[in-house]
Amino acid sequence: MSMVLRSGIAGLLYAFCLSATPVLAQINLAGQWTGQYHEDEPDRLPGPELGDYGGLPVTDANRMRAQSWSASILSVPEYQCRVHPVDYASSFAQIRIWETVDPKTQELIAIHVQHFAWNTVRTIWMDGREHPPEYAQHTAMGFSTGEFVGQALRVRTTHLKEGWLRRNGVARSWNAELTEYFTRHGDILTWGVYIVDPTYLEEPFIRNRDYTFNPNGRMGPYPCESVIETDVPDDYFPHYLPGENPYLIEYGRNHGIPYEATLGGAETMYPEYVDTIRSMAD
Amino acid sequence: MKSIYSRLLIGVTTLLCLVSGQAQQNFDDVEIHTLHVRDNIYMLVGSGGNITVQLGTDGVFIIDTQYAPLSAKIAAAIRELSDQPITYIINTHYHPDHVGGNENLRLVGTTLVGGNMPGAVPYSGDGAQVVAHENVLLRLSGAMGGEAQPTAIWPTNTFFNAEKKMHYNGEGIRILHQPAAHTDGDVIVYFRKSDVISAGDVFRTTGYPVIDLAGGGSYAGTIAALNNLKNMMIPEYGQDGGTLVIPGHGRLSGLGDVLDFREMVIVIHDRLRQMIDAGMTLEQVKAAQPSRDYDPVYGAETGFWTTERFIEAAYQSLSE
């Protein structure tokens, strides 16, 4: 075989490889992934303390909403099985990821993620479909479309139902839009979400979680059945009237943090806010 | 007397705003969008209240008719779904953004006539039936005060009790009166087999509840109607799936959306109740901003139903 012919074949092969690059570049996220808790553990597993809004870019309206929140909401049947929203559910235990592929063309149609928490399942559409119109239903998982960007899966999520940034009453509105990145580094998966909520956040909020690949992993079931624990009037909704929530000062008092620093706001996200806290303590 | 005067003032202003909204609006650019809800149920979105459409071999069953200038577009959208005639129109209440197209859409429909029906049901041979609670007829005819609207948009088939039941296109349909809620003639319509509810304006996702005091609405009745709605719903899991709700205005909803709206209504109620019991005046209440945390979601500074007008109506209703 002549040098010219071999070069030609090699060139064709290279051209083929280049043309196939988008497919080959698609990372495979499928499998069972176990959450790592070195980040934000107290906030994620035991749960946030009442009145702790620090580090969250909440607006004044969102702060008022949170300060009215009562944990008794969990005794109301309609709220007992309310699932964690998609931008919060990935904080717990395992997630399972799998793909739906057209068996003939091998084109990727969708990527699915199941969370351990409440066993919710989300679908990330990879087939280029449009997001629904605004008047379509909003859900806890929202509507997601994705594309591969280098070695990451980038996901856009709209049509969210109202959820929470922290499960102590800090709201995330249905008007929010998420941009997420799933990035795989071998057996490590990093998920990051960029939350833009013009209704309740002063600035976008970013949350990251890490997972390790677990080839032997199993996800446990997470059934939930609402029960009536207390007999309450039909028009009952637990909340605190303004100025009447007695628990708001506990967090700051227990940790030696000035009350003002517990109230959150965009400035509390940044490292230099430590200087502000110190000046409060002076 | 002052209370009655204030109630009338707020109520008449509400209605005038609704009517003037129609007069000022250019409908030429309005498109009618169709959203499949479940099974044979669809939601039409245009300008005015959402329209619910149920299809089947019995005919086309619709709930509310938006504004008259949109009727041709609405009829065309329905024709895209079915070639069956419109046979029933339900009105969830009497406001013009929900009944404005009654005449036009009734006349492109038909009613199956036979036996003693022509004598029993007016207009039975002349288009579809328009079904509503009796108070809708009384409001539109001016019998309860206010200006009488043209007879052609009046309901042709009314009921005065708590519920009217029908079986149409293969499923049971419950039409449930919600007394003194958004108005005094509200109904919510439950399609039992499809598990879909058309809620009218007792539930909307686009703003604070509109309490038409002159039209017989009240804050307490709004809460009661939302409780009824909530109690009819069974989610598939959490607060998603299962029973779906087509709101009077806004997006297709599930239980979570209804609960969020109900939460807002109850929390603001409780705050206003405390302020009113403490003797605060309306101006003092406004200054205290009792809805400040919900304003970014439901509030408005312009348009016919501003946050200020909601607080005024709520204060008035809860002061009685």
Short mmCIF file of C-alpha atoms in Angstrom, two decimals, chain B:
data_model
loop_
_atom_site.label_atom_id
_atom_site.label_comp_id
_atom_site.label_asym_id
_atom_site.label_seq_id
_atom_site.Cartn_x
_atom_site.Cartn_y
_atom_site.Cartn_z
CA MET B 1 -74.10 52.74 55.60
CA LYS B 2 -70.48 53.62 55.12
CA SER B 3 -69.69 49.94 54.76
CA ILE B 4 -72.36 49.43 52.12
CA TYR B 5 -71.19 52.52 50.25
CA SER B 6 -67.57 51.35 50.31
CA ARG B 7 -68.56 47.87 49.24
CA LEU B 8 -70.56 49.21 46.32
CA LEU B 9 -67.79 51.59 45.34
CA ILE B 10 -65.15 48.88 45.31
CA GLY B 11 -67.42 46.43 43.58
CA VAL B 12 -68.64 48.78 40.89
CA THR B 13 -65.09 49.89 40.25
CA THR B 14 -64.08 46.25 39.88
CA LEU B 15 -66.76 45.61 37.30
CA LEU B 16 -66.07 48.84 35.44
CA CYS B 17 -62.42 47.92 35.26
CA LEU B 18 -63.29 44.50 33.86
CA VAL B 19 -65.57 46.04 31.26
CA SER B 20 -63.19 48.83 30.35
CA GLY B 21 -60.46 46.23 30.03
CA GLN B 22 -62.47 44.78 27.16
CA ALA B 23 -63.18 48.17 25.63
CA GLN B 24 -59.54 49.20 25.64
CA GLN B 25 -58.11 45.96 24.39
CA ASN B 26 -57.23 45.34 20.79
CA PHE B 27 -58.13 41.74 20.07
CA ASP B 28 -56.68 41.64 16.57
CA ASP B 29 -53.34 40.36 17.74
CA VAL B 30 -54.70 37.88 20.25
CA GLU B 31 -53.99 34.27 19.41
CA ILE B 32 -55.87 31.35 20.86
CA HIS B 33 -53.49 28.69 22.12
CA THR B 34 -54.56 25.12 22.80
CA LEU B 35 -53.07 23.00 25.57
CA HIS B 36 -53.94 19.33 25.95
CA VAL B 37 -54.73 18.73 29.60
CA ARG B 38 -55.65 15.06 29.85
CA ASP B 39 -57.68 12.56 27.85
CA ASN B 40 -60.38 14.53 26.03
CA ILE B 41 -59.90 17.76 28.00
CA TYR B 42 -58.19 20.84 26.56
CA MET B 43 -57.46 24.35 27.77
CA LEU B 44 -57.73 27.34 25.45
CA VAL B 45 -55.68 30.40 26.32
CA GLY B 46 -56.29 33.76 24.73
CA SER B 47 -57.41 36.97 26.36
CA GLY B 48 -59.75 36.76 29.31
CA GLY B 49 -60.51 33.68 31.32
CA ASN B 50 -59.17 30.30 30.30
CA ILE B 51 -61.63 28.14 28.36
CA THR B 52 -62.03 24.45 29.15
CA VAL B 53 -63.04 22.16 26.31
CA GLN B 54 -64.29 18.59 26.73
CA LEU B 55 -64.68 16.55 23.56
CA GLY B 56 -66.58 13.43 22.65
CA THR B 57 -69.28 11.91 20.56
CA ASP B 58 -72.01 13.69 22.52
CA GLY B 59 -70.69 17.06 21.37
CA VAL B 60 -68.34 19.79 22.46
CA PHE B 61 -68.73 20.94 26.06
CA ILE B 62 -67.00 24.20 26.92
CA ILE B 63 -66.55 26.28 30.04
CA ASP B 64 -66.47 30.07 29.63
CA THR B 65 -66.22 32.03 26.40
CA GLN B 66 -63.74 34.94 26.87
CA TYR B 67 -64.59 38.14 24.95
CA ALA B 68 -67.00 38.38 22.00
CA PRO B 69 -64.43 39.70 19.49
CA LEU B 70 -62.46 36.48 19.98
CA SER B 71 -65.32 34.10 19.25
CA ALA B 72 -64.36 33.35 15.66
CA LYS B 73 -60.82 32.48 16.69
CA ILE B 74 -62.09 30.38 19.59
CA ALA B 75 -64.54 28.53 17.34
CA ALA B 76 -61.72 27.89 14.87
CA ALA B 77 -59.50 26.52 17.64
CA ILE B 78 -62.30 24.19 18.73
CA ARG B 79 -62.80 23.08 15.14
CA GLU B 80 -59.17 22.02 15.08
CA LEU B 81 -60.02 19.60 17.88
CA SER B 82 -63.44 18.32 16.85
CA ASP B 83 -66.05 18.57 14.15
CA GLN B 84 -68.83 17.93 16.67
CA PRO B 85 -71.13 20.86 17.47
CA ILE B 86 -70.81 22.90 20.65
CA THR B 87 -73.71 21.70 22.73
CA TYR B 88 -73.09 23.04 26.23
CA ILE B 89 -71.45 26.19 27.53
CA ILE B 90 -70.89 26.55 31.25
CA ASN B 91 -70.27 29.98 32.76
CA THR B 92 -68.17 29.97 35.92
CA HIS B 93 -69.42 33.47 36.81
CA TYR B 94 -70.80 36.63 35.22
CA HIS B 95 -67.72 38.71 34.41
CA PRO B 96 -67.32 39.84 30.79
CA ASP B 97 -63.96 38.13 30.31
CA HIS B 98 -65.75 34.83 30.90
CA VAL B 99 -69.18 35.35 29.30
CA GLY B 100 -68.45 37.86 26.52
CA GLY B 101 -68.50 35.22 23.81
CA ASN B 102 -71.66 33.49 25.02
CA GLU B 103 -73.85 34.68 22.17
CA ASN B 104 -71.43 33.96 19.34
CA LEU B 105 -70.36 30.55 20.56
CA ARG B 106 -73.88 29.55 21.51
CA LEU B 107 -75.08 30.32 18.02
CA VAL B 108 -72.40 28.24 16.32
CA GLY B 109 -73.56 25.33 18.47
CA THR B 110 -76.75 23.40 18.74
CA THR B 111 -78.96 21.59 21.21
CA LEU B 112 -80.49 18.22 20.57
CA VAL B 113 -84.21 18.95 20.73
CA GLY B 114 -87.05 16.52 21.21
CA GLY B 115 -89.96 15.52 23.39
CA ASN B 116 -91.05 18.35 25.63
CA MET B 117 -87.68 20.10 25.59
CA PRO B 118 -88.51 22.98 23.25
CA GLY B 119 -91.11 24.20 25.70
CA ALA B 120 -89.05 23.55 28.80
CA VAL B 121 -85.73 25.07 27.83
CA PRO B 122 -85.60 28.52 26.20
CA TYR B 123 -83.48 28.79 23.08
CA SER B 124 -83.17 25.01 22.97
CA GLY B 125 -83.61 25.03 19.22
CA ASP B 126 -81.40 28.01 18.76
CA GLY B 127 -77.83 27.08 19.56
CA ALA B 128 -76.06 25.51 22.49
CA GLN B 129 -77.28 25.64 26.04
CA VAL B 130 -75.58 28.13 28.36
CA VAL B 131 -75.56 26.72 31.87
CA ALA B 132 -74.77 28.77 34.96
CA HIS B 133 -75.77 29.33 38.53
CA GLU B 134 -78.92 31.41 38.83
CA ASN B 135 -76.96 34.35 40.26
CA VAL B 136 -75.11 34.69 36.97
CA LEU B 137 -78.42 35.28 35.23
CA LEU B 138 -79.54 37.70 37.93
CA ARG B 139 -76.30 39.67 37.63
CA LEU B 140 -76.29 39.79 33.83
CA SER B 141 -79.94 40.76 33.67
CA GLY B 142 -79.48 43.57 36.17
CA ALA B 143 -81.96 41.99 38.55
CA MET B 144 -79.48 42.36 41.41
CA GLY B 145 -78.45 45.87 40.53
CA GLY B 146 -75.99 47.08 37.98
CA GLU B 147 -76.47 47.50 34.29
CA ALA B 148 -78.36 44.82 32.41
CA GLN B 149 -76.28 43.09 29.76
CA PRO B 150 -77.73 42.06 26.37
CA THR B 151 -80.09 39.13 26.69
CA ALA B 152 -78.15 37.21 24.08
CA ILE B 153 -75.31 36.53 26.50
CA TRP B 154 -77.54 35.46 29.38
CA PRO B 155 -77.51 31.84 30.50
CA THR B 156 -80.32 29.77 29.05
CA ASN B 157 -80.24 27.05 31.67
CA THR B 158 -79.70 27.89 35.33
CA PHE B 159 -79.74 26.13 38.67
CA PHE B 160 -80.14 27.55 42.15
CA ASN B 161 -78.96 24.78 44.43
CA ALA B 162 -75.50 23.70 45.48
CA GLU B 163 -74.79 21.35 42.62
CA LYS B 164 -75.82 20.41 39.12
CA LYS B 165 -74.81 17.02 37.79
CA MET B 166 -74.43 15.97 34.19
CA HIS B 167 -73.09 12.96 32.34
CA TYR B 168 -71.49 13.91 29.06
CA ASN B 169 -68.99 12.41 26.68
CA GLY B 170 -68.61 9.37 28.84
CA GLU B 171 -68.02 10.92 32.23
CA GLY B 172 -69.82 12.41 35.15
CA ILE B 173 -69.53 16.16 35.54
CA ARG B 174 -70.19 17.98 38.80
CA ILE B 175 -70.96 21.71 38.62
CA LEU B 176 -70.53 22.99 42.16
CA HIS B 177 -71.71 26.39 43.35
CA GLN B 178 -69.22 28.32 45.48
CA PRO B 179 -71.27 30.89 47.35
CA ALA B 180 -69.90 34.39 47.91
CA ALA B 181 -66.37 33.68 46.73
CA HIS B 182 -65.05 35.63 43.72
CA THR B 183 -68.70 36.55 43.09
CA ASP B 184 -71.96 35.02 44.33
CA GLY B 185 -72.42 32.89 41.23
CA ASP B 186 -69.13 31.04 40.98
CA VAL B 187 -69.03 27.40 40.02
CA ILE B 188 -66.16 24.97 39.80
CA VAL B 189 -66.63 22.12 37.37
CA TYR B 190 -65.23 18.66 38.08
CA PHE B 191 -64.74 16.10 35.32
CA ARG B 192 -64.73 12.93 37.38
CA LYS B 193 -63.25 10.42 34.95
CA SER B 194 -60.60 12.75 33.57
CA ASP B 195 -59.89 14.04 37.09
CA VAL B 196 -59.73 17.62 35.87
CA ILE B 197 -61.30 20.65 37.54
CA SER B 198 -62.16 23.91 35.83
CA ALA B 199 -62.01 26.38 38.70
CA GLY B 200 -63.06 29.71 37.25
CA ASP B 201 -61.75 32.74 39.06
CA VAL B 202 -61.84 31.29 42.56
CA PHE B 203 -58.32 30.17 41.66
CA ARG B 204 -55.83 31.90 39.43
CA THR B 205 -52.06 31.90 39.23
CA THR B 206 -51.58 35.39 37.85
CA GLY B 207 -52.41 37.59 40.81
CA TYR B 208 -54.20 38.12 44.08
CA PRO B 209 -57.78 36.86 44.27
CA VAL B 210 -60.25 39.29 42.78
CA ILE B 211 -63.00 39.81 45.33
CA ASP B 212 -65.97 41.39 43.58
CA LEU B 213 -67.82 42.75 46.60
CA ALA B 214 -70.66 44.29 44.59
CA GLY B 215 -70.98 41.00 42.76
CA GLY B 216 -71.50 39.13 46.00
CA GLY B 217 -67.92 38.03 46.54
CA SER B 218 -66.19 37.85 49.91
CA TYR B 219 -62.85 36.99 51.44
CA ALA B 220 -64.30 34.25 53.62
CA GLY B 221 -66.08 32.72 50.64
CA THR B 222 -62.85 32.77 48.66
CA ILE B 223 -61.14 30.75 51.39
CA ALA B 224 -64.09 28.36 51.54
CA ALA B 225 -63.99 27.84 47.78
CA LEU B 226 -60.25 27.17 47.87
CA ASN B 227 -60.76 24.67 50.66
CA ASN B 228 -63.43 22.94 48.58
CA LEU B 229 -61.06 22.87 45.64
CA LYS B 230 -58.22 21.50 47.74
CA ASN B 231 -60.42 18.82 49.26
CA MET B 232 -61.53 17.58 45.84
CA MET B 233 -57.97 17.06 44.68
CA ILE B 234 -55.89 13.93 45.06
CA PRO B 235 -52.29 14.20 43.85
CA GLU B 236 -50.51 11.26 42.32
CA TYR B 237 -47.52 11.81 44.57
CA GLY B 238 -46.36 14.70 46.68
CA GLN B 239 -48.22 17.65 45.27
CA ASP B 240 -47.91 16.76 41.58
CA GLY B 241 -49.99 14.73 39.17
CA GLY B 242 -53.41 13.35 39.95
CA THR B 243 -56.12 15.97 39.85
CA LEU B 244 -55.34 18.85 37.51
CA VAL B 245 -56.90 22.31 37.72
CA ILE B 246 -57.57 24.76 34.91
CA PRO B 247 -57.54 28.13 36.67
CA GLY B 248 -59.63 31.11 35.70
CA HIS B 249 -56.42 32.82 34.64
CA GLY B 250 -52.90 31.48 34.41
CA ARG B 251 -51.22 28.15 33.97
CA LEU B 252 -52.51 24.61 34.20
CA SER B 253 -52.08 23.63 37.84
CA GLY B 254 -51.76 20.81 40.29
CA LEU B 255 -52.40 20.55 43.99
CA GLY B 256 -49.17 22.37 44.88
CA ASP B 257 -50.24 25.47 42.97
CA VAL B 258 -53.63 25.50 44.67
CA LEU B 259 -51.99 25.05 48.07
CA ASP B 260 -49.54 27.89 47.41
CA PHE B 261 -52.40 30.20 46.44
CA ARG B 262 -54.51 29.11 49.40
CA GLU B 263 -51.55 29.62 51.74
CA MET B 264 -51.20 33.20 50.54
CA VAL B 265 -54.92 33.88 50.93
CA ILE B 266 -55.03 32.47 54.47
CA VAL B 267 -51.81 34.10 55.68
CA ILE B 268 -52.91 37.53 54.48
CA HIS B 269 -56.35 36.90 55.94
CA ASP B 270 -54.86 36.17 59.34
CA ARG B 271 -52.68 39.27 59.26
CA LEU B 272 -55.59 41.49 58.22
CA ARG B 273 -57.80 39.91 60.84
CA GLN B 274 -55.29 40.80 63.55
CA MET B 275 -54.93 44.36 62.26
CA ILE B 276 -58.66 44.93 61.95
CA ASP B 277 -59.28 43.50 65.40
CA ALA B 278 -56.62 45.88 66.71
CA GLY B 279 -58.62 48.77 65.29
CA MET B 280 -56.25 49.72 62.47
CA THR B 281 -57.69 51.86 59.71
CA LEU B 282 -57.40 50.95 56.05
CA GLU B 283 -54.65 53.49 55.59
CA GLN B 284 -52.74 52.08 58.55
CA VAL B 285 -53.14 48.58 57.15
CA LYS B 286 -51.86 49.66 53.76
CA ALA B 287 -48.87 51.31 55.38
CA ALA B 288 -48.08 48.09 57.25
CA GLN B 289 -47.85 46.21 53.94
CA PRO B 290 -49.43 42.96 55.12
CA SER B 291 -48.85 41.28 51.77
CA ARG B 292 -45.27 42.42 51.29
CA ASP B 293 -43.82 38.91 51.12
CA TYR B 294 -46.33 37.74 48.51
CA ASP B 295 -46.35 40.91 46.40
CA PRO B 296 -43.46 39.79 44.15
CA VAL B 297 -45.49 36.71 43.25
CA TYR B 298 -49.07 37.94 43.11
CA GLY B 299 -48.95 41.74 43.36
CA ALA B 300 -49.38 44.40 40.69
CA GLU B 301 -48.88 48.14 40.64
CA THR B 302 -50.75 48.66 37.39
CA GLY B 303 -53.73 47.07 35.71
CA PHE B 304 -57.23 46.62 36.96
CA TRP B 305 -56.46 44.59 40.09
CA THR B 306 -53.53 46.17 41.87
CA THR B 307 -52.19 45.09 45.22
CA GLU B 308 -53.74 48.22 46.71
CA ARG B 309 -57.19 47.36 45.38
CA PHE B 310 -56.86 43.81 46.67
CA ILE B 311 -56.01 45.07 50.15
CA GLU B 312 -58.92 47.54 50.01
CA ALA B 313 -61.40 44.84 49.03
CA ALA B 314 -60.00 42.40 51.57
CA TYR B 315 -60.12 44.96 54.34
CA GLN B 316 -63.68 45.87 53.41
CA SER B 317 -64.81 42.27 53.27
CA LEU B 318 -63.21 41.31 56.57
CA SER B 319 -64.52 44.41 58.31
CA GLU B 320 -68.14 43.41 57.79
#
